[in-house]
CSV table of C-alpha atoms and ligand atoms in Angstrom, one decimal:
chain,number,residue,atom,x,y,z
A,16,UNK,CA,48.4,92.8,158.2
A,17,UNK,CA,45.3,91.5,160.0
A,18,UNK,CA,45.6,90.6,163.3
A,19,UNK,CA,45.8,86.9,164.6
A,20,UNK,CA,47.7,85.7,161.9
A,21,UNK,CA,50.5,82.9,162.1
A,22,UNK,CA,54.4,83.9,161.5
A,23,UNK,CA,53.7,81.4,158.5
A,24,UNK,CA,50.8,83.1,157.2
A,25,UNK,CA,52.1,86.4,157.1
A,26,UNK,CA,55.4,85.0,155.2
A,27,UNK,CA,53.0,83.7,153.0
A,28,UNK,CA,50.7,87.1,152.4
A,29,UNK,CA,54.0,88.9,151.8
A,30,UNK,CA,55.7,86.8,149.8
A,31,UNK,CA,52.3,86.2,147.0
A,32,UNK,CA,52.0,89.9,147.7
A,33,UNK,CA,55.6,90.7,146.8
A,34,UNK,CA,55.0,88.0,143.0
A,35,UNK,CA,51.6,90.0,142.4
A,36,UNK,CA,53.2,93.2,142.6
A,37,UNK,CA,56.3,92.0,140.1
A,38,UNK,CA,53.8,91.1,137.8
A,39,UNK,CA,51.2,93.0,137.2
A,40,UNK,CA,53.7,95.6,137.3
A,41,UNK,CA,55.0,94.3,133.7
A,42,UNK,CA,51.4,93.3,132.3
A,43,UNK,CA,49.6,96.5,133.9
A,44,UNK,CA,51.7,98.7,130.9
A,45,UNK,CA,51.9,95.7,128.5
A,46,UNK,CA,47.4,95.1,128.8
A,47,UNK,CA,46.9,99.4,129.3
A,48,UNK,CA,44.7,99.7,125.9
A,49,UNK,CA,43.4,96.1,126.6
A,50,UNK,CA,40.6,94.9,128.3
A,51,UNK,CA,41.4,91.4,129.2
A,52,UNK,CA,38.7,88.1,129.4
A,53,UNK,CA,41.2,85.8,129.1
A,54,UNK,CA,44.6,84.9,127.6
A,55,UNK,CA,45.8,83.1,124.3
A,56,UNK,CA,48.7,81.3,124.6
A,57,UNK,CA,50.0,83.3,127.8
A,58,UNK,CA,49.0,86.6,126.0
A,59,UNK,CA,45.5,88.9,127.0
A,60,UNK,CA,43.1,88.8,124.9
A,61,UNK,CA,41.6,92.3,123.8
A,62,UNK,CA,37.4,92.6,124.4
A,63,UNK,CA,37.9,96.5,123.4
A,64,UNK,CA,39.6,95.4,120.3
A,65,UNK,CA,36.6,97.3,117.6
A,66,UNK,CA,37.0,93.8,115.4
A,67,UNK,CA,37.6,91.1,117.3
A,68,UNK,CA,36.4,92.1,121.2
A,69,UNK,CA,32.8,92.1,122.5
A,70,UNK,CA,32.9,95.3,124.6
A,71,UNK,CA,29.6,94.2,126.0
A,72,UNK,CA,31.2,91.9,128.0
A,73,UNK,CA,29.9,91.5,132.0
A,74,UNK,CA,33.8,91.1,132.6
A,75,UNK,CA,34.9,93.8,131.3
A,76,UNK,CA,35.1,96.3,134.5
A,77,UNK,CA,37.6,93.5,136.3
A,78,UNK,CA,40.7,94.6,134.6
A,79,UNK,CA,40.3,98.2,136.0
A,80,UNK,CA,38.9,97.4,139.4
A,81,UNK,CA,42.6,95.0,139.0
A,82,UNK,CA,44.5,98.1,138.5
A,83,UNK,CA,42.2,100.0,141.1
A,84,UNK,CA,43.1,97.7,144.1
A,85,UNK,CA,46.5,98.4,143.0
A,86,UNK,CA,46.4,101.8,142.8
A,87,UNK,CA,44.9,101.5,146.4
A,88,UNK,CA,47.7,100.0,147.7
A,89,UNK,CA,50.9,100.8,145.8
A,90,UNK,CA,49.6,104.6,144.8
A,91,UNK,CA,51.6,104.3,141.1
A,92,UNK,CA,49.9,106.3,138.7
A,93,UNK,CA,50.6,103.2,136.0
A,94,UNK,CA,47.8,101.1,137.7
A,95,UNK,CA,45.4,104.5,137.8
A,96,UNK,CA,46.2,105.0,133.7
A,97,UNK,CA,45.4,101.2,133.2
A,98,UNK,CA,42.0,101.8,134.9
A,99,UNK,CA,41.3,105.1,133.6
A,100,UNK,CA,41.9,103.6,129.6
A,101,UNK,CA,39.8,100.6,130.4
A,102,UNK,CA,36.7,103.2,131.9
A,103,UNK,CA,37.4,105.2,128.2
A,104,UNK,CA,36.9,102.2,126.0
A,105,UNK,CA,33.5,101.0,128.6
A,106,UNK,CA,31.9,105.1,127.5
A,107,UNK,CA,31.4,103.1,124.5
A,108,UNK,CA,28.2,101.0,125.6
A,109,UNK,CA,26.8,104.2,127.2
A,110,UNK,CA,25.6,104.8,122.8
A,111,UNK,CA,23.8,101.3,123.3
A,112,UNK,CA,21.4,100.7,126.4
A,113,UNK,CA,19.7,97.6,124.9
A,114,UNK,CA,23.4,96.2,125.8
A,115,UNK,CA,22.7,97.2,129.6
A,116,UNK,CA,21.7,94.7,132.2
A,117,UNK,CA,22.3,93.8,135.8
A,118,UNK,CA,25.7,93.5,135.2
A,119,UNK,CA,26.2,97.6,134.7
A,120,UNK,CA,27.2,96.8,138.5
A,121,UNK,CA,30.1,95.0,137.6
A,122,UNK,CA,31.4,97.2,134.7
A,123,UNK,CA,31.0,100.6,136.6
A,124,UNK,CA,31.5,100.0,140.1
A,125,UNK,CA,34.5,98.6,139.5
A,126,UNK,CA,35.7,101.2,137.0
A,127,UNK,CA,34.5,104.5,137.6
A,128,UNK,CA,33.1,104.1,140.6
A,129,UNK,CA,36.9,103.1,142.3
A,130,UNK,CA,38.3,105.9,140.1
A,131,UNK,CA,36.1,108.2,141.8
A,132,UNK,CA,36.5,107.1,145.1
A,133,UNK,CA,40.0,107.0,144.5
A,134,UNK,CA,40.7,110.2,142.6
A,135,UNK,CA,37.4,112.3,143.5
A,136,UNK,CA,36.8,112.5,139.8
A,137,UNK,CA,33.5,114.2,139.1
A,138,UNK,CA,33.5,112.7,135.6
A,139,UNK,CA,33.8,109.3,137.1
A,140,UNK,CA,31.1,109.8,139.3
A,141,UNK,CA,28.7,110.3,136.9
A,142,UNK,CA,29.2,107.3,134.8
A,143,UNK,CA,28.7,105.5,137.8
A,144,UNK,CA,26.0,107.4,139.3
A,145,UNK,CA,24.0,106.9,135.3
A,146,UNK,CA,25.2,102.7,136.2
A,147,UNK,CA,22.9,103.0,138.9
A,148,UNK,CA,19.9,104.4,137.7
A,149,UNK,CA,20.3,101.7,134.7
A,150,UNK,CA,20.0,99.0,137.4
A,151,UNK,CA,17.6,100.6,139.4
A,152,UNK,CA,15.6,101.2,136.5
A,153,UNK,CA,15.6,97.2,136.0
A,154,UNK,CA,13.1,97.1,138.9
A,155,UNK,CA,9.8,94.7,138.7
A,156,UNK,CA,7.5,96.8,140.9
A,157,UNK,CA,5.1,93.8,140.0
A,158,UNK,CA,6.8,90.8,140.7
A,159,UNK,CA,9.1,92.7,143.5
A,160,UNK,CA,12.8,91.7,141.7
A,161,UNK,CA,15.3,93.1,139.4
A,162,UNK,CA,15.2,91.7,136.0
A,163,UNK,CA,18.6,90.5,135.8
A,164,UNK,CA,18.4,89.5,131.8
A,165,UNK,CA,16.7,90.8,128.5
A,166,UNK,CA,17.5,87.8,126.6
A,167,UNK,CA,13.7,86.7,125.5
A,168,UNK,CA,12.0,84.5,127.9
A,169,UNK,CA,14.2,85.2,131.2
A,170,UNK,CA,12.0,88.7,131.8
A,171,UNK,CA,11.6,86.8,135.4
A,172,UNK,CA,15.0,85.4,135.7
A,173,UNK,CA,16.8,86.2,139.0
A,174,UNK,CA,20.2,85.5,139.7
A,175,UNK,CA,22.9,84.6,142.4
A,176,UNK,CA,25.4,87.0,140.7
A,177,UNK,CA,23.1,90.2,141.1
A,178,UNK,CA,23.9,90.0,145.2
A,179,UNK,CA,26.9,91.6,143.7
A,180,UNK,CA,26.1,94.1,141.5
A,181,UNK,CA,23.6,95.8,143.8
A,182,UNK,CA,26.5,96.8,146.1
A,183,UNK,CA,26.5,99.6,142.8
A,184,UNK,CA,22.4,100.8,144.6
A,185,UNK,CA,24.5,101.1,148.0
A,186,UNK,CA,26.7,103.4,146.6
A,187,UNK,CA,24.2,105.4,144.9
A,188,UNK,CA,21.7,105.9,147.3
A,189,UNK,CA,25.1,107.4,149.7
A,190,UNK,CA,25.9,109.6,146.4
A,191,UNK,CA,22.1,110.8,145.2
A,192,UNK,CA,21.3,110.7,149.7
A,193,UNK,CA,18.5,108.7,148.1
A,194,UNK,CA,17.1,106.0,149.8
A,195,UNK,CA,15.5,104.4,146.9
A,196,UNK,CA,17.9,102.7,145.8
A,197,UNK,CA,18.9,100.9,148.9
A,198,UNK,CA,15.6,99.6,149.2
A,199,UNK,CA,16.0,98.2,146.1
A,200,UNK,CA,19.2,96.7,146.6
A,201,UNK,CA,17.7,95.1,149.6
A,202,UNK,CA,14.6,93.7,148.3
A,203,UNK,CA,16.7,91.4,145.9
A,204,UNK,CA,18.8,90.6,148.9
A,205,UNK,CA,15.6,89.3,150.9
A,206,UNK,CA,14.3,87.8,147.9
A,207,UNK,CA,18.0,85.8,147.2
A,208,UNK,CA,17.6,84.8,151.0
A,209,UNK,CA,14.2,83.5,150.8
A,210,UNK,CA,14.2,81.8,147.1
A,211,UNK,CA,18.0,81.2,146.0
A,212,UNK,CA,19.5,79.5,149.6
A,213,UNK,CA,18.3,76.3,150.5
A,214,UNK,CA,17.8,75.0,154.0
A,215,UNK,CA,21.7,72.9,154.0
A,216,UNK,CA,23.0,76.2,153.1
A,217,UNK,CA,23.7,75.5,149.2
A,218,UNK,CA,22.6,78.0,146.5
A,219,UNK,CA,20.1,77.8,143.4
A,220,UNK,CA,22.1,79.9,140.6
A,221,UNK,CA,18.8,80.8,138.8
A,222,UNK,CA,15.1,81.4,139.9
A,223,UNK,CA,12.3,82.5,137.5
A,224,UNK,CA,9.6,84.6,139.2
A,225,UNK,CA,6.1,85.3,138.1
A,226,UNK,CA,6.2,89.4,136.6
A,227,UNK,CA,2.8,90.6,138.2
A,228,UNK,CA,2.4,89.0,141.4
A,229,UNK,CA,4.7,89.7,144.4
A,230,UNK,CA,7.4,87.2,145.6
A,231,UNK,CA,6.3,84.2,143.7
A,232,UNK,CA,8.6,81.8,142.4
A,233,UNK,CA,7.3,79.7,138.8
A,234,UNK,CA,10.1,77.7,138.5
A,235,UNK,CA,14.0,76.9,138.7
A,236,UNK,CA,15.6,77.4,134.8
A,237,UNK,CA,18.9,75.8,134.2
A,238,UNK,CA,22.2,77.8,134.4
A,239,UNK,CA,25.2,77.9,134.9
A,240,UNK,CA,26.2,74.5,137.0
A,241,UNK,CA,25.2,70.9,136.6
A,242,UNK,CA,21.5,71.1,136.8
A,243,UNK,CA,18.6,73.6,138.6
A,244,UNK,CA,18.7,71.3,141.9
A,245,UNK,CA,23.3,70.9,142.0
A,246,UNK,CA,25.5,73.7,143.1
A,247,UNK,CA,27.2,75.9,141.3
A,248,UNK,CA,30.5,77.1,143.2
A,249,UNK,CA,31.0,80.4,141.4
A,250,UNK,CA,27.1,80.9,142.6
A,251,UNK,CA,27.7,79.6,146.2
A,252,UNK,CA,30.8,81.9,146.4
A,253,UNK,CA,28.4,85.4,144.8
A,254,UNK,CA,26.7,84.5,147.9
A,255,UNK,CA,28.9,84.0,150.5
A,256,UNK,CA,30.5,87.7,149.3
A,257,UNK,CA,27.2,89.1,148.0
A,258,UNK,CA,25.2,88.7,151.2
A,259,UNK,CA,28.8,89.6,153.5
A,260,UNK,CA,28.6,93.0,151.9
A,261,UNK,CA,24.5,93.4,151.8
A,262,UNK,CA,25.5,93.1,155.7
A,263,UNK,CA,28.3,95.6,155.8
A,264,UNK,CA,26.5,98.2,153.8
A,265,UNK,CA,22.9,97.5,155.6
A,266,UNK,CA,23.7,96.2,159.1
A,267,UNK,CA,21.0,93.9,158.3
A,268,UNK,CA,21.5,90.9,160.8
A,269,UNK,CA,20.1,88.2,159.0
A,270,UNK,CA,22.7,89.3,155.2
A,271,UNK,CA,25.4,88.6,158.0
A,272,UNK,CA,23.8,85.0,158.9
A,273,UNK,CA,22.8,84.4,155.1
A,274,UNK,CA,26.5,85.0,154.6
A,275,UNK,CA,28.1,82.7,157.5
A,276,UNK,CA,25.2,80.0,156.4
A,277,UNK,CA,26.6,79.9,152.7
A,278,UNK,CA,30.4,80.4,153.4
A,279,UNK,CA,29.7,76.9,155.9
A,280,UNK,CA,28.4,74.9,153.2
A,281,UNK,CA,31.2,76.5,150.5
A,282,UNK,CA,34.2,75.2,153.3
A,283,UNK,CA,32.4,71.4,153.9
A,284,UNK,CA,32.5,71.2,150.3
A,285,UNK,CA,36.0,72.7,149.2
A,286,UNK,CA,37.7,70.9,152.1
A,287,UNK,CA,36.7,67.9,150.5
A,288,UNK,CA,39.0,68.6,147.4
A,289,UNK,CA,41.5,69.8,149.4
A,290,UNK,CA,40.3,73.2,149.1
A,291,UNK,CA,40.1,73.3,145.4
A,292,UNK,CA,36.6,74.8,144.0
A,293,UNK,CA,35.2,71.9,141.6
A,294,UNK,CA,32.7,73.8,139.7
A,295,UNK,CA,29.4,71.9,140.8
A,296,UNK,CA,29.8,71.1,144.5
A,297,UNK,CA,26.6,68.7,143.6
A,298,UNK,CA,27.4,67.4,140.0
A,299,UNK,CA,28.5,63.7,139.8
A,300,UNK,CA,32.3,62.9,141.0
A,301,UNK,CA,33.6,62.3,138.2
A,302,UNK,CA,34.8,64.1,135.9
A,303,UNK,CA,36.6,66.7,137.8
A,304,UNK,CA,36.4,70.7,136.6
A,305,UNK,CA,38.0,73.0,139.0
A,306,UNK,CA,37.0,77.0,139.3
A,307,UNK,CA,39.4,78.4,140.9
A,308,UNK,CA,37.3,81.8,140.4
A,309,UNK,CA,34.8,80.6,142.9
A,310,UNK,CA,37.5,80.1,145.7
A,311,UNK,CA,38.7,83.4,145.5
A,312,UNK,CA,35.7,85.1,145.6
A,313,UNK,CA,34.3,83.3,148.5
A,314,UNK,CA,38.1,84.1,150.2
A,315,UNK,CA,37.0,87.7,149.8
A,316,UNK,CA,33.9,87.3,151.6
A,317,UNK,CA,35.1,84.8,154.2
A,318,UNK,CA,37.8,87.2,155.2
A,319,UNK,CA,35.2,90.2,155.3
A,320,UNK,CA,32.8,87.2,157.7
A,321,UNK,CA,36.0,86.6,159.9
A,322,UNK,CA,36.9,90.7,160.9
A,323,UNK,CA,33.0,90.8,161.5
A,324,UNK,CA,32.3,88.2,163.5
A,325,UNK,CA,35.9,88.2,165.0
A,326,UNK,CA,36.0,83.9,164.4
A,327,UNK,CA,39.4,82.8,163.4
A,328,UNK,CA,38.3,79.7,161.8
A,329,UNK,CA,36.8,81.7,159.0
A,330,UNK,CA,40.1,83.8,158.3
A,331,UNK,CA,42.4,79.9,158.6
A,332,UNK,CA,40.0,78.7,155.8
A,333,UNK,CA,40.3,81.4,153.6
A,334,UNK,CA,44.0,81.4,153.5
A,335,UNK,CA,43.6,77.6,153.2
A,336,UNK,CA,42.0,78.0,150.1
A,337,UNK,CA,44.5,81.0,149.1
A,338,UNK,CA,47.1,78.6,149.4
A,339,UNK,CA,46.3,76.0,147.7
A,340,UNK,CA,45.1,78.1,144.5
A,341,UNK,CA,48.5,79.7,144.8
A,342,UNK,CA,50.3,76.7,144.7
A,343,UNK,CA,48.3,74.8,142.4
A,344,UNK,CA,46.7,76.9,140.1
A,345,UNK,CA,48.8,80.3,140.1
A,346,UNK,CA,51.0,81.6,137.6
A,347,UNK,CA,53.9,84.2,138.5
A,348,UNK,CA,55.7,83.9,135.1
A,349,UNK,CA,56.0,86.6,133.3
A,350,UNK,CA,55.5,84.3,129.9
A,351,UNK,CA,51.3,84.2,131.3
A,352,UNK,CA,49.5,86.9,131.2
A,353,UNK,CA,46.8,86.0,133.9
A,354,UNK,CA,47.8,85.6,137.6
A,355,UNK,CA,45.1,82.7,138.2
A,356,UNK,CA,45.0,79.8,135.9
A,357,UNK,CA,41.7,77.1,136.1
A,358,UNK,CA,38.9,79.5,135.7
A,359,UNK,CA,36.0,77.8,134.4
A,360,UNK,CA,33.0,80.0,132.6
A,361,UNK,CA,30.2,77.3,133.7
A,362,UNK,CA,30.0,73.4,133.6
A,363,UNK,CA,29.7,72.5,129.9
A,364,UNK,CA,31.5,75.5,128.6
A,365,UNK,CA,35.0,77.6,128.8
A,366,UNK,CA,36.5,74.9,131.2
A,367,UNK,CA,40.3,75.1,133.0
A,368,UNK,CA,41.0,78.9,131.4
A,369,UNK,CA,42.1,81.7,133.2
A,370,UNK,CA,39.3,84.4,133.7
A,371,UNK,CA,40.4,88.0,134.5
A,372,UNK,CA,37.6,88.1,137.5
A,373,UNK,CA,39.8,85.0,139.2
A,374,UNK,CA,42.8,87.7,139.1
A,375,UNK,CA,40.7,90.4,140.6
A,376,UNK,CA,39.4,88.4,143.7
A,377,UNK,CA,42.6,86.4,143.9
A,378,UNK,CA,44.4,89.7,144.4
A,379,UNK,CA,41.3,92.0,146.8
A,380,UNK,CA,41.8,88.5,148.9
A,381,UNK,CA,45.4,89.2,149.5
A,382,UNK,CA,45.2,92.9,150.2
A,383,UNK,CA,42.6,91.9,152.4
A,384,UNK,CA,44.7,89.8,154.4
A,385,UNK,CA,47.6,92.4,153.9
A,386,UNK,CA,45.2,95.0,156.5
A,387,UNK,CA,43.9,96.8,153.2
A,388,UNK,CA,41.3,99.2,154.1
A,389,UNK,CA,40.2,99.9,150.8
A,390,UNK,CA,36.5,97.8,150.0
A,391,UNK,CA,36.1,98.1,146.3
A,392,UNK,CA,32.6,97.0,146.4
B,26,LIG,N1,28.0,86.4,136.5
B,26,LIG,C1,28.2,85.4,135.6
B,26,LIG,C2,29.2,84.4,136.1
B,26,LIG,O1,29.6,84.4,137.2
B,26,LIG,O2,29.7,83.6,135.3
């Protein structure tokens, strides 16, 4: 357990620790061939399924990285065979690299790249090592960004989200002892500092740059909140976590101020629902659409801000929000699939379902508090 905790606190770690643990138990064998997005009627969907999945998916790393934290902690092979099926079924977008964006990060980190740190697989290794020349590849020399997209028309998108998936270039450059890649994971840090957080602390989900001049911003596309000028949570809470482990893997001071800057602004705004993420902290009152995705990401990074900076207050509002997920929006039954209910994909679409990412923070949250030494990312 981490230190400083409350005799009510740690009752509470052990006991969500002790339902997670029941359950994904039972779903780890019942889900191996699957990789989950969501679930149907308490039952995981399938996005490996050759008919009806989309193995594309940016989501579709979370199940294993799920059974890697597991693995971490428990050391029962069942979670390392979940993982290792999923990182099968993901060789199959290796045939296709017009399918491969920013978001190799997520798949292959997550996957292979905890199997190998895990396992010391050398086959691992290189599936994640080939993630992170894709990325780094994605470079703009010209406009100084990674092109996040290659949907037509968004070849100067940046987003948010990418703060995570560059944690993939930190890993590489330790790997290749390479600094390029670092320095390009940190460029799109600085540039996420300077153009995607605004002076009160909130964060602009998408920015469009120009593609040959340096550093220059052309305009503020819509994504996935209320409008370019609201405030995504999911996006606030990639920041708050993204720029937390920029720090960790940098030791660049100002990641760790970016981070603490973003995390204040997440806890004025979640305390205000009584810690329940709505999805647009700036979107009109009513009506109300929870994410409860975006609270447990920015638990991970607020716990990760509190054993940094050694504040307290950041560790209590982490577990506030923990609780009040678990006892509002958490599902222990064995009849549901997904451990964390109220997902929501963005505001106008995929609203109140449960998203297998919101399992995967949920769960590195609690480990976290649990003393787990293991950082995934
Ligand atoms: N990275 C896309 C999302 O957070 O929905």
């Amino acid at each position: 357990m981490l230190n400083n905790l409350s005799k009510s606190d740690v009752s509470f770690i052990e006991e969500t620790w002790q339902k997670i643990k029941a359950k994904l138990e039972v779903t780890t064998v019942k889900s191996r061939n699957k990789i989950p997005y969501t679930t149907r009627d308490g039952v995981h969907d399938d996005q490996a399924d050759l008919e009806r999945g989309f193995i594309y998916l940016w989501t579709n790393g979370f199940w294993a990285g799920l059974n890697m934290l597991m693995y971490a902690e428990t050391k029962e092979e069942k979670f390392l065979e979940t993982a290792k099926s999923s990182e099968k079924h993901l060789d199959r977008i290796f045939k296709n690299v017009f399918r491969m964006d920013h978001d190799v990060g997520f798949l292959w980190h997550l996957s292979a790249g905890a199997i190998h740190r895990l396992t010391g697989s050398e086959e691992s290794l290189h599936r994640a090592l080939t993630a992170a020349m894709i990325l780094a590849s994605r470079y703009n020399p010209d406009g100084n960004f990674i092109r996040v997209w290659d949907n037509k028309g968004r070849d100067g998108w940046t987003i948010i989200d990418c703060m995570m998936n560059i944690n993939l270039l930190y890993f590489a450059t330790e790997k290749f002892q390479d600094n390029r890649f670092k320095s390009i994971a940190m460029r799109y840090a600085d540039m996420a500092m300077r153009d995607h957080v605004r002076e009160d602390g909130s964060v602009i989900h998408v920015v469009e740059h120009a593609l040959d001049k340096p550093d220059t911003v052309v305009g503020y596309p819509q994504g996935q909140g209320y409008s370019p000028d609201s405030c995504w949570s999911r996006g606030q809470s990639w920041a708050v976590y993204g720029f937390v482990l920029s720090y960790i893997h940098t030791g660049k001071e100002e990641y760790l101020q970016t981070a603490i800057k973003t995390a204040d602004y997440f806890i004025e705004q979640v305390k205000q629902y009584s810690y329940l993420p709505v999805v647009d902290f700036k979107a009109p009152k009513e009506p109300v659409y929870y994410d409860s995705t975006a609270g447990a990401i920015c638990a991970c990074g607020l716990i990760e801000i509190a054993k940094i900076t050694k504040n307290s207050q950041y560790l209590t509002e982490a577990i506030n929000i923990l609780k009040a997920l678990d006892k509002n929006f958490a599902s222990y039954s064995l009849d549901e699939d997904a451990l964390l209910l109220m997902g929501s994909e963005s505001y106008r679409k995929g609203i109140h379902i449960p998203i297998i990412y919101g399992d995967f923070f949920f769960v590195e949250a609690i480990l976290k508090l649990k003393g787990s030494s293991f950082l995934i990312w």
